[in-house]
Coordinates of C-alpha atoms and ligand atoms in Angstrom, one line a residue:
X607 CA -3.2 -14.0 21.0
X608 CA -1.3 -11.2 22.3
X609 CA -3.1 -7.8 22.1
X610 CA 0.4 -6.2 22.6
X611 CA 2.7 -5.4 19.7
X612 CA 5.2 -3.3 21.1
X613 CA 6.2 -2.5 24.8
X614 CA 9.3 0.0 25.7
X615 CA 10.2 2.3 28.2
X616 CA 10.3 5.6 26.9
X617 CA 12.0 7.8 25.7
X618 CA 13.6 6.2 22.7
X619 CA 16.5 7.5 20.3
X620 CA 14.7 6.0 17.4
X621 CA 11.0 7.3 18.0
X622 CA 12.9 10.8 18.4
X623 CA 14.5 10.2 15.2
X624 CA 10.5 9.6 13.4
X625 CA 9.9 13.0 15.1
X626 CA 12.2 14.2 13.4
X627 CA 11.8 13.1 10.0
X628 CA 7.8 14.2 9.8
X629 CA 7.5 17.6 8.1
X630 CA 4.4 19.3 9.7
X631 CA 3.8 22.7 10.5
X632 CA 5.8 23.1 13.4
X633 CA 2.3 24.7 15.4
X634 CA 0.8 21.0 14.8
X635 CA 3.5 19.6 17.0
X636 CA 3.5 21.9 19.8
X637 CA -0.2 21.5 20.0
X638 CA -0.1 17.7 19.9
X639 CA 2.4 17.9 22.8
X640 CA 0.8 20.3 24.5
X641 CA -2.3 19.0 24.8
X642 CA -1.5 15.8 25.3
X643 CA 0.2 17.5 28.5
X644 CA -2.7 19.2 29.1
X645 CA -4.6 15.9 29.2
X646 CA -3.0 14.7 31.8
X647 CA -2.6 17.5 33.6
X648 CA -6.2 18.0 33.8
X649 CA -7.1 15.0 34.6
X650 CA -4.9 14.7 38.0
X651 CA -6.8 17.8 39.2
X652 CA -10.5 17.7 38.8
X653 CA -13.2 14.8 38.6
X654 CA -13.9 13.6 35.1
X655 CA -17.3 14.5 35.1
X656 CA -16.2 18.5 36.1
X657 CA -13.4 18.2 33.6
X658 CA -14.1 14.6 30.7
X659 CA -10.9 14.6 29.4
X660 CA -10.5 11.3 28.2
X661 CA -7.0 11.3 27.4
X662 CA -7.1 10.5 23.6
X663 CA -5.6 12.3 20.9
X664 CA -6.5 11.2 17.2
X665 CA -4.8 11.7 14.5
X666 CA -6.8 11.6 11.2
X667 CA -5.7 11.9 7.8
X668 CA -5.4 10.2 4.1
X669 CA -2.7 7.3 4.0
X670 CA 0.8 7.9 4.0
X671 CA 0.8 11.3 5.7
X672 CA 3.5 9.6 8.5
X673 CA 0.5 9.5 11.2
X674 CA 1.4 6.3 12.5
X675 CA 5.2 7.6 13.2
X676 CA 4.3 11.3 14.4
X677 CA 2.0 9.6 16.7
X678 CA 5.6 7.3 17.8
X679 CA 6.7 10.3 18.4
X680 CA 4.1 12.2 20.3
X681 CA 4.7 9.4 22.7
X682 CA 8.2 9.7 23.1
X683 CA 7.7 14.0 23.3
X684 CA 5.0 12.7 25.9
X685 CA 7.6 10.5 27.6
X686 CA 10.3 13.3 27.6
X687 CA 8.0 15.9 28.9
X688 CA 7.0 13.7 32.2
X689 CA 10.6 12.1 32.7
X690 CA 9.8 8.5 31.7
X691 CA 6.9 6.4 30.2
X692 CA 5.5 3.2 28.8
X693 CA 4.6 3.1 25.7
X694 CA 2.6 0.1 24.6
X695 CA 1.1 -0.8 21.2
X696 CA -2.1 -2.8 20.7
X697 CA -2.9 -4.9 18.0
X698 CA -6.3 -3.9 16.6
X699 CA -6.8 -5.4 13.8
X700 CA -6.1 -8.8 16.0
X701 CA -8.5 -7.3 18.7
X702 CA -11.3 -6.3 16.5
X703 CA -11.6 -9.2 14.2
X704 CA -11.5 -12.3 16.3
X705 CA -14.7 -14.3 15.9
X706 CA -17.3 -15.8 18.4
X707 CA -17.6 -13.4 20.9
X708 CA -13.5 -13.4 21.7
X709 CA -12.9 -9.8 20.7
X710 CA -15.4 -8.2 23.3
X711 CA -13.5 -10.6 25.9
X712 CA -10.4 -10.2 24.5
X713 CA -11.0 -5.5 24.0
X714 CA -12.0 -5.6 27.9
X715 CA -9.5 -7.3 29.5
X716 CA -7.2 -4.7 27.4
X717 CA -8.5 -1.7 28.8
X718 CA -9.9 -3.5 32.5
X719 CA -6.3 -5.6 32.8
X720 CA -3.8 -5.3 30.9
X721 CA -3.3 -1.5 30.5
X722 CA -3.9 -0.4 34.4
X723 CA -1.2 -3.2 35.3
X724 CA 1.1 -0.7 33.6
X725 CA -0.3 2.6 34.5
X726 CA -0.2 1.5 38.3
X727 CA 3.7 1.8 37.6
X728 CA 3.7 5.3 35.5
X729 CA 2.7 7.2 33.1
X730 CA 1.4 5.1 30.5
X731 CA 1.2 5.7 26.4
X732 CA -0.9 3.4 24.4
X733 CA -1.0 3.3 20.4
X734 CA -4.1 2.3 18.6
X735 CA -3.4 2.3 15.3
X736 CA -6.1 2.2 12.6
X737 CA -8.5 2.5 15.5
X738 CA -11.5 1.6 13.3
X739 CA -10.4 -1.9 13.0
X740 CA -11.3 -1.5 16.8
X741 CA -13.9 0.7 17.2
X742 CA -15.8 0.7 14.0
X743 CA -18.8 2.3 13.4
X744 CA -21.5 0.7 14.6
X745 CA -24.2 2.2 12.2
X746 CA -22.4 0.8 9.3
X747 CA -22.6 -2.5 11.2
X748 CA -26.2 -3.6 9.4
X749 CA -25.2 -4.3 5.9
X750 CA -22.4 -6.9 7.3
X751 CA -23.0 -10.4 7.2
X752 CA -22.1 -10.9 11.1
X753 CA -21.9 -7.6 13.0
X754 CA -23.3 -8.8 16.5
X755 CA -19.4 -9.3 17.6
X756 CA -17.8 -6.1 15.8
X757 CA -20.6 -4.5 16.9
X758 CA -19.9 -5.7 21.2
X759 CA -16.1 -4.9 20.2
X760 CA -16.9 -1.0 19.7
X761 CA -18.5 -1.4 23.1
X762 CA -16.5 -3.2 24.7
X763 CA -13.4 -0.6 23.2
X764 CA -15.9 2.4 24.3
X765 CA -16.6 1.1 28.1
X766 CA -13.0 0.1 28.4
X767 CA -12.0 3.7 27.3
X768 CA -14.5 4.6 29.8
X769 CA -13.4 3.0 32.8
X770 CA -9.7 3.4 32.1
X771 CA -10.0 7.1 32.1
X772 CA -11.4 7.7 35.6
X773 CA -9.6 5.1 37.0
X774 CA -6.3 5.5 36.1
X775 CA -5.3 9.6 35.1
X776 CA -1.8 9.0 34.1
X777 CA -2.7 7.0 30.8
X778 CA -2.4 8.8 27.2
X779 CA -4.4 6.9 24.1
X780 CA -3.0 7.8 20.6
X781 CA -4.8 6.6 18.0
X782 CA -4.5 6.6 13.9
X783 CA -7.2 6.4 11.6
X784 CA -7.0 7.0 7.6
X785 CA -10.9 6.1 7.5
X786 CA -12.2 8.3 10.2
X787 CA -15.9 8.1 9.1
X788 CA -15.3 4.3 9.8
X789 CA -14.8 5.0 13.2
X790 CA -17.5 5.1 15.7
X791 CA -18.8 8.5 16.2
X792 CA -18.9 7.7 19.9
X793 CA -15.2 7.3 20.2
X794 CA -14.2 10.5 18.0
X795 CA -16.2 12.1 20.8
X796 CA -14.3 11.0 23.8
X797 CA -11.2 12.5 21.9
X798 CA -9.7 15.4 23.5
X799 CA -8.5 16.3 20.4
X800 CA -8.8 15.4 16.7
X801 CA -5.4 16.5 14.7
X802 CA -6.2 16.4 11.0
X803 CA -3.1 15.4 9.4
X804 CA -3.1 16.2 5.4
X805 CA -0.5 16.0 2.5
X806 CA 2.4 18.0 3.1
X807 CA 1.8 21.4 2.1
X808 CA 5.0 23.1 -0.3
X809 CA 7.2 23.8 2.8
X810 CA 7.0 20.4 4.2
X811 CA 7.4 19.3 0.9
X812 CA 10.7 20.8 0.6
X813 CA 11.8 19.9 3.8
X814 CA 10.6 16.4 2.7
X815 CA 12.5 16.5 -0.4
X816 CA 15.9 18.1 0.8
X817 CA 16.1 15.5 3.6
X818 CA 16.0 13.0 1.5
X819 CA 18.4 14.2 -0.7
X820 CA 20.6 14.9 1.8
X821 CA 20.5 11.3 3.1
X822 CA 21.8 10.2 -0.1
X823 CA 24.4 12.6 -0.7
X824 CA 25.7 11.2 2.5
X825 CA 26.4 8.0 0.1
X826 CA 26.5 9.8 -2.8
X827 CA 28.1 13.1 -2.9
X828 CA 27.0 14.4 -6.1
X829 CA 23.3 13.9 -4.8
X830 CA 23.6 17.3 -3.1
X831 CA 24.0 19.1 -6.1
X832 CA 20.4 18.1 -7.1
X833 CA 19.2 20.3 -4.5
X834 CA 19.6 23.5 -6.3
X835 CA 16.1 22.5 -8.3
X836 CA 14.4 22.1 -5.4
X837 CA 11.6 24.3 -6.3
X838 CA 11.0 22.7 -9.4
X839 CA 10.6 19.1 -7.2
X840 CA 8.6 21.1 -4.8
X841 CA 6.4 21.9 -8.1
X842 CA 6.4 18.3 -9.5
X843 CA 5.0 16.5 -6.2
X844 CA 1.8 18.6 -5.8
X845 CA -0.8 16.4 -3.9
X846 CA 1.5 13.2 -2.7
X847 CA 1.4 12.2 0.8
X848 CA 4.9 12.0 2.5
X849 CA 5.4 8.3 2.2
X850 CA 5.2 8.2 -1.8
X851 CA 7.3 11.4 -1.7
X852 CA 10.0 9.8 -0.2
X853 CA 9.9 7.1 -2.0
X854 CA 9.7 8.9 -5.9
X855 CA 13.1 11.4 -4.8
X856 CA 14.7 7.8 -4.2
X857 CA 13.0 6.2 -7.2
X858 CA 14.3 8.8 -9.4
X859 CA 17.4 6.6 -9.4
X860 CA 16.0 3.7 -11.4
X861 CA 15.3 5.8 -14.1
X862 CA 18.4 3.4 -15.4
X863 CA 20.2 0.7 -14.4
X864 CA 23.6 2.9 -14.3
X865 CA 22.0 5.2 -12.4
X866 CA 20.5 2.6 -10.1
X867 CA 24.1 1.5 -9.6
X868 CA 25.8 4.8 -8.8
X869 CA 23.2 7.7 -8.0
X870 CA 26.2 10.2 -8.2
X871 CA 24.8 10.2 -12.1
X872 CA 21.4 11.0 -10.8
X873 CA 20.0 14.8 -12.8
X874 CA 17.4 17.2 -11.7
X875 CA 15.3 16.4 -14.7
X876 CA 15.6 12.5 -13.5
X877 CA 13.7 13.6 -10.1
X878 CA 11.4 15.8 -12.1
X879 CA 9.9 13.0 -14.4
X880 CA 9.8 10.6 -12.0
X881 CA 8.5 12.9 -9.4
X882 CA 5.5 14.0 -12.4
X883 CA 5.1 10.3 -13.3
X884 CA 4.5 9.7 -9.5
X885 CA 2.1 12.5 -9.0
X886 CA -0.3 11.8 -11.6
X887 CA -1.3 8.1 -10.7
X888 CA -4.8 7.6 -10.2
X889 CA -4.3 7.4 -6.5
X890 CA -2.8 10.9 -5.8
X891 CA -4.9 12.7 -7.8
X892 CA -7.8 11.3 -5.4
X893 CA -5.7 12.7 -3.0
X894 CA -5.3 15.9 -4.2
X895 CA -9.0 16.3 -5.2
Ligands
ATP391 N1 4.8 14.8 6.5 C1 5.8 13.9 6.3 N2 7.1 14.3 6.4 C2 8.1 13.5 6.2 N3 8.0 12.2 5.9 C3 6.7 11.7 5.8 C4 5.6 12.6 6.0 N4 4.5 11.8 5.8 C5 4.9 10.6 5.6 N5 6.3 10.5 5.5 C6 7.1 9.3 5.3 O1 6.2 8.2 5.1 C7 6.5 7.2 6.0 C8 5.3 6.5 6.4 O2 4.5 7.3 7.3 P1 3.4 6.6 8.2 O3 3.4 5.2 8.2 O4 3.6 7.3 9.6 O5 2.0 7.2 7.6 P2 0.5 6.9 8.0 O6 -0.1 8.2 7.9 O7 0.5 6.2 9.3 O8 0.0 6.0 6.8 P3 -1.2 4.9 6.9 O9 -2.4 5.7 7.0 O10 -1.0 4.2 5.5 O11 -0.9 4.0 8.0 C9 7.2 7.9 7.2 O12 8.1 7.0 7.8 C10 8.0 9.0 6.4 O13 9.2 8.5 5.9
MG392 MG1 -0.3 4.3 9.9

């Protein structure tokens, strides 16, 4: 199995571009660049037991909140920042559920081999995403049928962190989690820093909204007249997460199959139903609660 999803040198037009499109407060960014910065900074001046920064940023928040692709690109701001990177994505889910005692094996020689052959070249970015599937909380470990190897993969992830940190200071660890009391507390506390990413508040809502918009106007010209009832959109999607926000503005087009052919006959009050419909499924109102 290969523990290694993705492996580019950074920086990269398209992680620029997810960036981009991820409508935060603008002070989340900064800080996430900044201290992930910081982190390394740190970390080439002092011991780690005068200074423990571990180098690992979490970002934390309900699905569909566009972690996974801010985190993208963190790495790539990262990668900017200290002239060029490696960014490398691991495979969790693959390294935390492989049976008989593999996973242990297979999360050490990850953070003991695999990762330091990179950082001994440069600066080195690693994604974990969904980090629970990786490092899972070990106290929830008893009610499962077979914990003994989920339970050596959180230590095997928490020693590896461990070790990679002292021995190599120019690694950064990013990782998601949508389930953060899943995690292992342990872990949460070798993060320098815990961002917790929520819906998109009514400014990033509208930023949300009027990008998409204005990516379909580029097809459709008439599109762009829709934005003038942005505020009542902006109303309409209280309480979705980014991803289903994108998705009803675009849905608003199936409202019939004409429209779903040509979206130049798309109508504010199209986008507003479907952007109510949308909002009040079970799901989001969990959200919003
Ligand atoms: N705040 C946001 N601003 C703009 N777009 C967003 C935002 N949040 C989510 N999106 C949209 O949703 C898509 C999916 O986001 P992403 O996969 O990064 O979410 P996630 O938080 O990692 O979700 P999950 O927890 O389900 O993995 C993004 O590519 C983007 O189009
Ligand atoms: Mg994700």
């Amino acid at each position: 199995m290969d523990a290694i999803v993705e492996n580019l040198a950074l920086p990269q037009p398209d992680f620029e571009v997810a960036w981009n499109t991820i409508k935060v407060d603008a002070g989340v960014k900064e800080r996430l660049v900044a201290q992930s910065l910081l982190s390394l900074q740190l970390r080439q001046h002092y011991s780690f037991e005068a200074m423990p920064m571990h180098g690992l940023i979490v970002l934390s928040g309900p699905p569909g909140t566009g972690k996974t692709t801010l985190a993208r690109g963190l790495a790539n701001e990262v990668g900017k920042a200290v002239g060029k990177a490696r960014y490398i994505q691991l495979d969790a889910h693959g390294l935390g559920s492989s049976s008989l005692g593999k996973s242990q094996k297979e999360v050490s020689k990850i953070f003991q081999q695999t990762i330091p052959e990179f950082a001994v070249l440069g600066p080195t970015i690693v994604l974990l995403d969904e980090v629970e599937t990786l490092a899972a909380d070990r106290q929830r470990m008893s009610l499962e049928a077979n914990p003994i190897d989920a339970h050596r993969a959180t230590d095997a992830a928490l020693a590896g962190i461990d070790l990679l940190c002292r021995k190599h200071r120019n690694t950064l660890l990013i990782a998601t989690t949508n389930y953060p009391k899943a995690v292992d507390r342990a872990l949460l506390s070798r993060a320098d820093w815990i961002e917790d990413i929520g819906p998109p508040n009514a400014e990033a809502r509208k930023e949300i909204i009027l990008d998409t918009l204005a990516l379909l106007a580029k097809k459709w010209p008439k599109v762009e007249g829709l934005k003038s009832h942005v505020a009542a959109y902006i109303h309409a999607s209280e309480g979705m997460d980014g991803r289903r926000l994108r998705k009803a503005i675009a849905a608003a087009a199936a409202i019939s199959i004409e429209t779903a052919k040509d979206l130049n006959k798309l109508r504010p009050e199209h986008v507003i139903e479907t952007l109510k419909r949308a909002a009040s499924q079970p799901d989001i109102q969990e959200n919003a609660a």
